[in-house]
mmCIF file of C-alpha atoms in Angstrom:
data_model
loop_
_atom_site.group_PDB
_atom_site.id
_atom_site.type_symbol
_atom_site.label_atom_id
_atom_site.label_comp_id
_atom_site.label_asym_id
_atom_site.label_seq_id
_atom_site.Cartn_x
_atom_site.Cartn_y
_atom_site.Cartn_z
ATOM 1 C CA MET F 1482 0.000 0.004 -0.004
ATOM 2 C CA ARG F 1483 1.331 3.433 -0.952
ATOM 3 C CA VAL F 1484 0.375 6.386 1.251
ATOM 4 C CA LEU F 1485 0.899 10.120 0.968
ATOM 5 C CA GLY F 1486 1.507 11.672 4.405
ATOM 6 C CA LEU F 1487 1.010 15.332 5.352
ATOM 7 C CA GLU F 1488 2.273 16.964 8.560
ATOM 8 C CA THR F 1489 1.082 20.536 9.303
ATOM 9 C CA SER F 1490 0.536 20.564 13.055
ATOM 10 C CA CYS F 1491 2.789 23.530 13.854
ATOM 11 C CA ASP F 1492 5.571 25.335 11.986
ATOM 12 C CA GLU F 1493 6.905 22.609 9.702
ATOM 13 C CA THR F 1494 5.349 21.459 6.457
ATOM 14 C CA GLY F 1495 6.213 17.795 6.009
ATOM 15 C CA ILE F 1496 5.397 15.648 2.983
ATOM 16 C CA ALA F 1497 6.248 11.980 2.451
ATOM 17 C CA ILE F 1498 5.263 8.917 0.465
ATOM 18 C CA TYR F 1499 5.526 5.561 2.217
ATOM 19 C CA ASP F 1500 5.090 2.153 0.604
ATOM 20 C CA SER F 1501 4.269 -0.812 2.842
ATOM 21 C CA GLU F 1502 6.545 -3.066 0.795
ATOM 22 C CA GLN F 1503 9.285 -0.720 -0.396
ATOM 23 C CA GLY F 1504 9.501 1.573 2.621
ATOM 24 C CA LEU F 1505 9.940 5.342 2.474
ATOM 25 C CA LEU F 1506 9.957 6.428 -1.172
ATOM 26 C CA GLY F 1507 10.606 10.106 -0.567
ATOM 27 C CA ASP F 1508 10.023 12.982 1.797
ATOM 28 C CA ALA F 1509 10.367 16.748 1.925
ATOM 29 C CA LEU F 1510 10.294 19.277 4.741
ATOM 30 C CA TYR F 1511 9.905 23.033 4.795
ATOM 31 C CA SER F 1512 10.593 24.796 8.103
ATOM 32 C CA GLN F 1513 9.123 28.146 9.059
ATOM 33 C CA ILE F 1514 11.828 28.770 11.682
ATOM 34 C CA GLU F 1515 13.270 31.805 9.936
ATOM 35 C CA MET F 1516 9.846 33.465 9.681
ATOM 36 C CA HIS F 1517 8.926 32.894 13.337
ATOM 37 C CA ALA F 1518 12.378 33.585 14.759
ATOM 38 C CA ARG F 1519 11.858 37.357 14.541
ATOM 39 C CA TYR F 1520 8.897 36.981 16.929
ATOM 40 C CA GLY F 1521 10.659 34.622 19.350
ATOM 41 C CA GLY F 1522 8.117 31.847 18.833
ATOM 42 C CA VAL F 1523 5.438 30.434 16.532
ATOM 43 C CA ILE F 1524 2.637 32.812 15.452
ATOM 44 C CA PRO F 1525 -0.323 30.482 14.705
ATOM 45 C CA GLU F 1526 -1.943 32.628 12.000
ATOM 46 C CA LEU F 1527 1.325 32.997 10.097
ATOM 47 C CA ALA F 1528 1.966 29.259 10.397
ATOM 48 C CA SER F 1529 -1.431 28.438 8.891
ATOM 49 C CA ARG F 1530 -1.001 30.843 6.006
ATOM 50 C CA ASP F 1531 2.413 29.436 5.159
ATOM 51 C CA HIS F 1532 1.065 25.872 5.134
ATOM 52 C CA VAL F 1533 -1.565 27.043 2.629
ATOM 53 C CA ARG F 1534 1.187 28.407 0.381
ATOM 54 C CA LYS F 1535 3.654 25.537 0.672
ATOM 55 C CA THR F 1536 1.842 22.204 1.068
ATOM 56 C CA LEU F 1537 0.323 21.566 -2.373
ATOM 57 C CA PRO F 1538 3.402 22.751 -4.338
ATOM 58 C CA MET F 1539 5.571 20.494 -2.163
ATOM 59 C CA ILE F 1540 3.319 17.509 -2.899
ATOM 60 C CA ARG F 1541 3.537 18.159 -6.628
ATOM 61 C CA GLN F 1542 7.294 18.593 -6.501
ATOM 62 C CA LEU F 1543 7.900 15.416 -4.476
ATOM 63 C CA MET F 1544 5.706 13.306 -6.750
ATOM 64 C CA ALA F 1545 7.454 14.704 -9.807
ATOM 65 C CA ASP F 1546 10.935 14.184 -8.338
ATOM 66 C CA LYS F 1547 10.156 10.555 -7.454
ATOM 67 C CA ASN F 1548 8.181 9.900 -10.666
ATOM 68 C CA ILE F 1549 5.119 8.905 -8.634
ATOM 69 C CA SER F 1550 1.711 9.410 -10.222
ATOM 70 C CA ALA F 1551 -1.521 10.148 -8.421
ATOM 71 C CA ALA F 1552 -2.899 6.871 -9.805
ATOM 72 C CA SER F 1553 -0.313 4.933 -7.760
ATOM 73 C CA ILE F 1554 -1.350 6.502 -4.423
ATOM 74 C CA ASP F 1555 -3.566 4.156 -2.398
ATOM 75 C CA GLY F 1556 -4.367 6.411 0.533
ATOM 76 C CA VAL F 1557 -3.746 9.778 2.185
ATOM 77 C CA ALA F 1558 -2.782 10.365 5.816
ATOM 78 C CA TYR F 1559 -2.668 13.744 7.510
ATOM 79 C CA THR F 1560 -2.057 15.008 11.011
ATOM 80 C CA ALA F 1561 -5.462 15.578 12.603
ATOM 81 C CA GLY F 1562 -4.187 16.652 16.048
ATOM 82 C CA PRO F 1563 -3.039 17.674 18.494
ATOM 83 C CA GLY F 1564 -1.510 20.969 17.413
ATOM 84 C CA LEU F 1565 -2.395 24.465 16.263
ATOM 85 C CA ILE F 1566 -5.982 24.170 15.060
ATOM 86 C CA GLY F 1567 -5.555 26.456 12.045
ATOM 87 C CA ALA F 1568 -2.428 24.650 10.872
ATOM 88 C CA LEU F 1569 -4.088 21.273 11.394
ATOM 89 C CA LEU F 1570 -7.117 22.300 9.347
ATOM 90 C CA VAL F 1571 -4.920 23.179 6.372
ATOM 91 C CA GLY F 1572 -3.490 19.656 6.239
ATOM 92 C CA ALA F 1573 -6.810 18.001 7.045
ATOM 93 C CA ALA F 1574 -8.710 19.908 4.349
ATOM 94 C CA LEU F 1575 -6.053 19.293 1.717
ATOM 95 C CA GLY F 1576 -5.534 15.645 2.641
ATOM 96 C CA ARG F 1577 -9.250 14.874 2.654
ATOM 97 C CA SER F 1578 -9.731 16.740 -0.651
ATOM 98 C CA LEU F 1579 -6.905 14.886 -2.396
ATOM 99 C CA ALA F 1580 -8.269 11.554 -1.186
ATOM 100 C CA LEU F 1581 -11.717 12.437 -2.493
ATOM 101 C CA ALA F 1582 -10.319 13.558 -5.864
ATOM 102 C CA TRP F 1583 -8.173 10.444 -6.188
ATOM 103 C CA ASN F 1584 -10.951 8.143 -4.904
ATOM 104 C CA VAL F 1585 -8.793 6.646 -2.157
ATOM 105 C CA PRO F 1586 -9.350 6.448 1.607
ATOM 106 C CA ALA F 1587 -8.003 9.023 4.028
ATOM 107 C CA VAL F 1588 -7.084 8.809 7.680
ATOM 108 C CA GLY F 1589 -6.370 11.450 10.310
ATOM 109 C CA VAL F 1590 -3.242 10.589 12.309
ATOM 110 C CA HIS F 1591 -2.456 11.508 15.894
ATOM 111 C CA HIS F 1592 0.681 13.649 15.862
ATOM 112 C CA MET F 1593 2.263 11.955 18.883
ATOM 113 C CA GLU F 1594 1.468 8.482 17.536
ATOM 114 C CA GLY F 1595 3.426 9.542 14.478
ATOM 115 C CA HIS F 1596 6.390 10.474 16.669
ATOM 116 C CA LEU F 1597 6.062 7.246 18.670
ATOM 117 C CA LEU F 1598 6.226 5.151 15.506
ATOM 118 C CA ALA F 1599 9.046 7.130 13.861
ATOM 119 C CA PRO F 1600 11.706 4.619 15.034
ATOM 120 C CA MET F 1601 9.864 2.025 12.921
ATOM 121 C CA LEU F 1602 11.324 3.781 9.869
ATOM 122 C CA GLU F 1603 14.828 2.653 10.825
ATOM 123 C CA GLU F 1604 16.626 -0.419 9.484
ATOM 124 C CA HIS F 1605 16.340 -2.221 12.826
ATOM 125 C CA PRO F 1606 13.001 -1.161 14.336
ATOM 126 C CA PRO F 1607 11.876 -2.058 17.873
ATOM 127 C CA GLN F 1608 9.491 -4.925 18.484
ATOM 128 C CA PHE F 1609 6.336 -4.636 20.558
ATOM 129 C CA PRO F 1610 5.932 -4.307 23.501
ATOM 130 C CA PHE F 1611 8.120 -1.432 24.683
ATOM 131 C CA VAL F 1612 8.176 1.696 26.820
ATOM 132 C CA ALA F 1613 8.135 4.993 24.933
ATOM 133 C CA LEU F 1614 9.382 8.367 26.133
ATOM 134 C CA LEU F 1615 7.659 11.041 24.059
ATOM 135 C CA VAL F 1616 9.502 14.272 24.669
ATOM 136 C CA SER F 1617 8.925 17.444 22.655
ATOM 137 C CA GLY F 1618 7.975 21.079 22.935
ATOM 138 C CA GLY F 1619 4.385 20.227 23.777
ATOM 139 C CA HIS F 1620 4.572 16.815 25.413
ATOM 140 C CA THR F 1621 6.564 14.810 27.926
ATOM 141 C CA GLN F 1622 4.997 11.405 28.428
ATOM 142 C CA LEU F 1623 5.940 7.851 29.323
ATOM 143 C CA VAL F 1624 3.773 5.279 27.594
ATOM 144 C CA ALA F 1625 3.620 1.487 27.699
ATOM 145 C CA VAL F 1626 3.086 0.300 24.114
ATOM 146 C CA ASN F 1627 1.722 -3.171 23.376
ATOM 147 C CA GLY F 1628 0.906 -2.426 19.741
ATOM 148 C CA ILE F 1629 -0.322 0.359 17.490
ATOM 149 C CA GLY F 1630 -3.182 2.014 19.329
ATOM 150 C CA GLU F 1631 -2.554 -0.066 22.456
ATOM 151 C CA TYR F 1632 -1.178 2.613 24.750
ATOM 152 C CA THR F 1633 -1.164 2.926 28.516
ATOM 153 C CA LEU F 1634 -0.120 6.307 29.879
ATOM 154 C CA LEU F 1635 2.401 5.769 32.692
ATOM 155 C CA GLY F 1636 3.273 9.382 33.446
ATOM 156 C CA GLU F 1637 3.296 12.869 31.968
ATOM 157 C CA SER F 1638 4.336 16.406 32.744
ATOM 158 C CA LEU F 1639 2.064 18.186 35.191
ATOM 159 C CA ASP F 1640 3.089 21.582 33.802
ATOM 160 C CA ASP F 1641 5.769 22.506 31.247
ATOM 161 C CA ALA F 1642 6.938 19.867 28.788
ATOM 162 C CA ALA F 1643 10.701 19.342 28.663
ATOM 163 C CA GLY F 1644 10.974 20.981 25.249
ATOM 164 C CA GLU F 1645 8.914 23.931 26.412
ATOM 165 C CA ALA F 1646 11.255 24.351 29.396
ATOM 166 C CA PHE F 1647 14.234 24.332 26.998
ATOM 167 C CA ASP F 1648 12.615 27.074 24.926
ATOM 168 C CA LYS F 1649 11.835 29.237 27.954
ATOM 169 C CA VAL F 1650 15.318 28.858 29.392
ATOM 170 C CA ALA F 1651 16.704 29.805 25.989
ATOM 171 C CA LYS F 1652 14.816 33.107 26.185
ATOM 172 C CA MET F 1653 16.245 33.716 29.671
ATOM 173 C CA LEU F 1654 19.713 33.201 28.233
ATOM 174 C CA GLY F 1655 19.053 35.550 25.340
ATOM 175 C CA LEU F 1656 19.154 32.788 22.726
ATOM 176 C CA SER F 1657 17.136 32.862 19.539
ATOM 177 C CA TYR F 1658 14.262 30.578 18.481
ATOM 178 C CA PRO F 1659 14.178 27.571 18.382
ATOM 179 C CA GLY F 1660 15.578 27.399 21.882
ATOM 180 C CA GLY F 1661 16.247 23.696 22.470
ATOM 181 C CA PRO F 1662 19.129 23.239 20.014
ATOM 182 C CA ARG F 1663 20.559 26.618 21.056
ATOM 183 C CA VAL F 1664 20.681 25.638 24.732
ATOM 184 C CA ALA F 1665 22.276 22.280 23.870
ATOM 185 C CA ALA F 1666 24.932 23.998 21.735
ATOM 186 C CA LEU F 1667 25.707 26.544 24.467
ATOM 187 C CA ALA F 1668 25.891 23.765 27.074
ATOM 188 C CA GLN F 1669 28.815 22.233 25.178
ATOM 189 C CA GLN F 1670 30.886 25.225 26.274
ATOM 190 C CA GLY F 1671 29.849 24.926 29.924
ATOM 191 C CA GLN F 1672 31.860 23.717 32.925
ATOM 192 C CA SER F 1673 30.208 20.786 34.663
ATOM 193 C CA GLY F 1674 29.818 20.930 38.424
ATOM 194 C CA ARG F 1675 29.683 24.682 38.881
ATOM 195 C CA PHE F 1676 25.912 24.679 39.402
ATOM 196 C CA GLU F 1677 23.712 21.905 40.779
ATOM 197 C CA PHE F 1678 20.093 22.296 39.749
ATOM 198 C CA PRO F 1679 17.218 20.227 41.227
ATOM 199 C CA ARG F 1680 15.975 17.035 39.591
ATOM 200 C CA PRO F 1681 12.192 17.602 39.818
ATOM 201 C CA MET F 1682 9.976 14.913 41.350
ATOM 202 C CA VAL F 1683 12.649 12.191 41.441
ATOM 203 C CA ASN F 1684 12.459 11.877 45.223
ATOM 204 C CA ARG F 1685 8.810 10.889 45.196
ATOM 205 C CA PRO F 1686 7.163 7.775 43.731
ATOM 206 C CA GLY F 1687 5.479 7.798 40.359
ATOM 207 C CA LEU F 1688 6.327 8.561 36.753
ATOM 208 C CA ASP F 1689 4.991 12.091 36.341
ATOM 209 C CA PHE F 1690 7.207 15.049 35.467
ATOM 210 C CA SER F 1691 7.348 18.723 36.403
ATOM 211 C CA PHE F 1692 9.740 21.247 34.882
ATOM 212 C CA SER F 1693 8.264 24.621 35.902
ATOM 213 C CA GLY F 1694 10.145 24.646 39.206
ATOM 214 C CA LEU F 1695 13.438 23.934 37.440
ATOM 215 C CA LYS F 1696 12.714 26.789 35.046
ATOM 216 C CA THR F 1697 12.177 29.121 38.015
ATOM 217 C CA TYR F 1698 15.403 27.922 39.601
ATOM 218 C CA VAL F 1699 17.266 28.858 36.421
ATOM 219 C CA ARG F 1700 15.670 32.323 36.376
ATOM 220 C CA ASN F 1701 16.654 32.972 40.008
ATOM 221 C CA THR F 1702 20.205 31.771 39.376
ATOM 222 C CA LEU F 1703 20.585 34.073 36.374
ATOM 223 C CA ALA F 1704 19.218 37.003 38.418
ATOM 224 C CA GLU F 1705 21.772 36.385 41.169
ATOM 225 C CA LEU F 1706 24.601 36.218 38.657
ATOM 226 C CA ALA F 1707 23.441 39.395 36.924
ATOM 227 C CA ALA F 1708 23.413 41.252 40.266
ATOM 228 C CA ARG F 1709 27.164 40.755 40.772
ATOM 229 C CA PRO F 1710 29.529 43.657 40.101
ATOM 230 C CA ASP F 1711 30.850 41.996 36.943
ATOM 231 C CA GLY F 1712 27.353 41.003 35.805
ATOM 232 C CA LEU F 1713 26.314 37.950 33.807
ATOM 233 C CA THR F 1714 29.153 36.657 31.636
ATOM 234 C CA GLU F 1715 29.016 34.420 28.578
ATOM 235 C CA GLN F 1716 30.716 31.660 30.586
ATOM 236 C CA ASP F 1717 28.013 32.025 33.241
ATOM 237 C CA LYS F 1718 25.380 31.438 30.567
ATOM 238 C CA ALA F 1719 27.170 28.352 29.237
ATOM 239 C CA ASP F 1720 27.545 26.903 32.734
ATOM 240 C CA VAL F 1721 23.860 27.532 33.502
ATOM 241 C CA ALA F 1722 22.829 25.959 30.170
ATOM 242 C CA LEU F 1723 24.871 22.865 30.982
ATOM 243 C CA ALA F 1724 23.500 22.564 34.522
ATOM 244 C CA PHE F 1725 19.951 22.913 33.191
ATOM 245 C CA GLU F 1726 20.470 20.334 30.452
ATOM 246 C CA GLU F 1727 22.051 17.887 32.906
ATOM 247 C CA ALA F 1728 19.088 18.299 35.273
ATOM 248 C CA VAL F 1729 16.518 17.649 32.564
ATOM 249 C CA VAL F 1730 18.426 14.678 31.151
ATOM 250 C CA GLN F 1731 19.027 13.031 34.507
ATOM 251 C CA THR F 1732 15.361 13.500 35.439
ATOM 252 C CA LEU F 1733 14.247 11.832 32.216
ATOM 253 C CA VAL F 1734 16.752 8.999 32.658
ATOM 254 C CA ILE F 1735 15.586 8.298 36.227
ATOM 255 C CA LYS F 1736 11.932 8.222 35.183
ATOM 256 C CA CYS F 1737 12.663 5.965 32.198
ATOM 257 C CA ARG F 1738 14.540 3.536 34.449
ATOM 258 C CA ARG F 1739 11.540 3.448 36.775
ATOM 259 C CA ALA F 1740 9.194 2.846 33.836
ATOM 260 C CA LEU F 1741 11.241 -0.159 32.694
ATOM 261 C CA GLU F 1742 11.268 -1.488 36.253
ATOM 262 C CA HIS F 1743 7.522 -0.913 36.605
ATOM 263 C CA THR F 1744 6.607 -2.678 33.371
ATOM 264 C CA GLY F 1745 9.337 -5.311 33.301
ATOM 265 C CA LEU F 1746 9.986 -4.480 29.640
ATOM 266 C CA LYS F 1747 13.423 -4.516 28.042
ATOM 267 C CA SER F 1748 12.982 -2.074 25.179
ATOM 268 C CA LEU F 1749 12.816 1.709 25.413
ATOM 269 C CA ILE F 1750 12.179 4.103 22.559
ATOM 270 C CA ILE F 1751 12.536 7.862 22.657
ATOM 271 C CA ALA F 1752 10.712 10.068 20.174
ATOM 272 C CA GLY F 1753 9.919 13.728 19.614
ATOM 273 C CA GLY F 1754 12.123 16.739 19.022
ATOM 274 C CA VAL F 1755 14.035 16.499 22.316
ATOM 275 C CA SER F 1756 14.954 12.874 21.521
ATOM 276 C CA ALA F 1757 17.598 14.272 19.153
ATOM 277 C CA ASN F 1758 19.484 15.688 22.157
ATOM 278 C CA THR F 1759 22.884 13.973 22.272
ATOM 279 C CA ARG F 1760 23.278 14.132 26.059
ATOM 280 C CA LEU F 1761 19.852 12.526 26.512
ATOM 281 C CA ARG F 1762 20.669 9.685 24.117
ATOM 282 C CA GLU F 1763 23.985 9.042 25.869
ATOM 283 C CA GLY F 1764 22.374 9.048 29.313
ATOM 284 C CA LEU F 1765 19.609 6.681 28.294
ATOM 285 C CA GLN F 1766 22.022 4.389 26.450
ATOM 286 C CA ALA F 1767 24.133 3.995 29.579
ATOM 287 C CA MET F 1768 21.010 3.317 31.641
ATOM 288 C CA VAL F 1769 19.570 0.626 29.360
ATOM 289 C CA GLU F 1770 22.931 -1.125 29.060
ATOM 290 C CA SER F 1771 23.109 -1.362 32.845
ATOM 291 C CA ARG F 1772 19.698 -3.065 32.768
ATOM 292 C CA ARG F 1773 20.478 -5.330 29.778
ATOM 293 C CA ALA F 1774 17.796 -3.491 27.843
ATOM 294 C CA ARG F 1775 17.804 -1.799 24.413
ATOM 295 C CA LEU F 1776 17.309 1.796 23.308
ATOM 296 C CA PHE F 1777 15.726 2.772 19.993
ATOM 297 C CA TYR F 1778 15.295 6.163 18.355
ATOM 298 C CA ALA F 1779 14.830 7.674 14.921
ATOM 299 C CA GLN F 1780 17.535 9.441 12.970
ATOM 300 C CA PRO F 1781 17.601 13.178 13.774
ATOM 301 C CA ARG F 1782 15.590 14.314 10.766
ATOM 302 C CA PHE F 1783 12.703 12.085 11.860
ATOM 303 C CA CYS F 1784 12.798 13.240 15.492
ATOM 304 C CA THR F 1785 11.313 16.635 14.747
ATOM 305 C CA ASP F 1786 7.989 17.051 12.933
ATOM 306 C CA ASN F 1787 8.029 15.359 9.516
ATOM 307 C CA GLY F 1788 5.778 13.790 6.937
ATOM 308 C CA ALA F 1789 7.414 10.357 6.979
ATOM 309 C CA MET F 1790 6.142 9.496 10.456
ATOM 310 C CA ILE F 1791 2.588 10.477 9.439
ATOM 311 C CA ALA F 1792 2.770 8.468 6.226
ATOM 312 C CA TYR F 1793 3.985 5.410 8.133
ATOM 313 C CA ALA F 1794 1.426 5.652 10.946
ATOM 314 C CA GLY F 1795 -1.345 6.339 8.437
ATOM 315 C CA CYS F 1796 -0.309 3.378 6.318
ATOM 316 C CA GLN F 1797 -0.633 1.034 9.300
ATOM 317 C CA ARG F 1798 -4.094 2.283 10.135
ATOM 318 C CA LEU F 1799 -5.308 2.290 6.554
ATOM 319 C CA MET F 1800 -4.132 -1.293 6.089
ATOM 320 C CA ALA F 1801 -6.056 -2.237 9.230
ATOM 321 C CA GLY F 1802 -9.192 -0.791 7.706
ATOM 322 C CA GLN F 1803 -9.486 2.602 9.366
ATOM 323 C CA ARG F 1804 -10.682 5.491 7.224
ATOM 324 C CA GLU F 1805 -12.307 8.894 7.634
ATOM 325 C CA GLY F 1806 -15.755 9.946 6.569
ATOM 326 C CA LEU F 1807 -16.350 12.998 4.418
ATOM 327 C CA ALA F 1808 -16.173 15.408 7.342
ATOM 328 C CA ILE F 1809 -12.942 17.353 7.814
ATOM 329 C CA ARG F 1810 -11.959 17.031 11.471
ATOM 330 C CA ALA F 1811 -9.014 18.330 13.451
ATOM 331 C CA ARG F 1812 -8.398 18.419 17.199
ATOM 332 C CA ALA F 1813 -6.171 20.876 19.014
ATOM 333 C CA ARG F 1814 -6.229 18.500 22.007
ATOM 334 C CA TRP F 1815 -6.437 14.724 21.651
ATOM 335 C CA PRO F 1816 -5.347 12.207 24.335
ATOM 336 C CA MET F 1817 -3.291 9.505 22.671
ATOM 337 C CA ASP F 1818 -4.403 6.785 25.079
ATOM 338 C CA LYS F 1819 -7.934 7.221 23.699
ATOM 339 C CA LEU F 1820 -6.921 6.056 20.232
ATOM 340 C CA PRO F 1821 -8.483 2.781 19.067
ATOM 341 C CA PRO F 1822 -6.187 -0.220 18.573
ATOM 342 C CA LEU F 1823 -5.869 -1.686 15.107
ATOM 343 C CA SER F 1824 -7.808 -4.713 16.290
ATOM 344 C CA ALA F 1825 -10.892 -2.482 16.684
ATOM 345 C CA PHE F 1826 -11.341 -2.332 12.931
ATOM 346 C CA ASN F 1827 -12.967 -4.993 10.800
ATOM 347 C CA THR F 1828 -11.464 -5.191 7.324
ATOM 348 C CA ARG F 1829 -12.565 -6.431 3.962
ATOM 349 C CA LEU F 1830 -10.997 -6.147 0.514
ATOM 350 C CA ASP F 1831 -12.291 -3.380 -1.722
ATOM 351 C CA PRO F 1832 -11.780 -4.532 -5.313
ATOM 352 C CA SER F 1833 -11.779 -0.946 -6.623
ATOM 353 C CA HIS F 1834 -8.309 -0.235 -5.245
ATOM 354 C CA GLY F 1835 -7.197 -3.286 -3.290
ATOM 355 C CA LEU F 1836 -7.413 -1.645 0.110
ATOM 356 C CA SER F 1837 -8.665 -2.694 3.491
ATOM 357 C CA VAL F 1838 -11.727 -0.528 4.060
ATOM 358 C CA PHE F 1839 -13.116 0.468 7.429
ATOM 359 C CA ARG F 1840 -16.670 -0.659 8.112
ATOM 360 C CA PRO F 1841 -18.722 2.301 9.354
ATOM 361 C CA ASP F 1842 -20.298 0.361 12.223
ATOM 362 C CA THR F 1843 -16.889 -0.002 13.909
ATOM 363 C CA GLU F 1844 -15.733 3.601 13.573
ATOM 364 C CA ALA F 1845 -14.484 5.143 16.807
ATOM 365 C CA SER F 1846 -15.155 8.788 17.502
#
């Protein structure tokens, strides 16, 4: 089955074509970072307008570059949520319209399910079941995964997500948008051990996270440094960035270790934009090796928002028989543990295009 995937949940326009037998046939990504950087963050209206301008031309260009015709597309997948509602509606409207014009089924994909399944695009993908750490600008969650759509939420952030904390600390340090990579780069110049920041919620049971207190600790530390006669130096900023990054990473490592202990599982995947952080990967790798477990993650370009993860996730659900009705639906908020498992769909073969088609009486809301 060959699926066109569209990702427009925030400030990246991602396009990809995935084939269930041949794998990823091609993908393209356009980032709006330069446009939003002047404002210090994403402006939703501008993001939506840029998706309108970029998405369809990118689809045409990718199909032309890969010599893929519309007649060879068997389904369309698009991000239906969570995310910026205007941006989501651009992808949902275009994806549903293309599917209708091409007479193929469409499916709305959960953005975080796309991230969770991104490591499946690698040469050696993880096998179910596993524990997943989903860590991005909008989410920090630990999930037990028994299969696609079979998710049990183990813990999540009670306030700021880890990626959001990175972005806010970046602003405190005077760094430009996007903040996460800037903080990580600055931390490489820092001196370890100068500052010791708290590891939030590691001294209490459970798998939930909280990063707002750590963010406040950083702000207070910077204020104290700035009040000195010599003020806040560039080395001070680097040392603070390193101490902050170490605190976040160690907190995530501790919680992931607890999740593996709690579930008894031996495989851990990390996904989402923050999963590209080198210090986090190194910390988790050392932890899983000490437990005789395995760590999986996607290559960096598939850690951030992209069309390939949506095409893959959509392909799995379309092959199981899931499909959308004619309504165009998008959700700014959408709990991932409410998604239906693939086993919830009855399938039959549609001779018109050789696809598994979802029976309306089994459709989940």
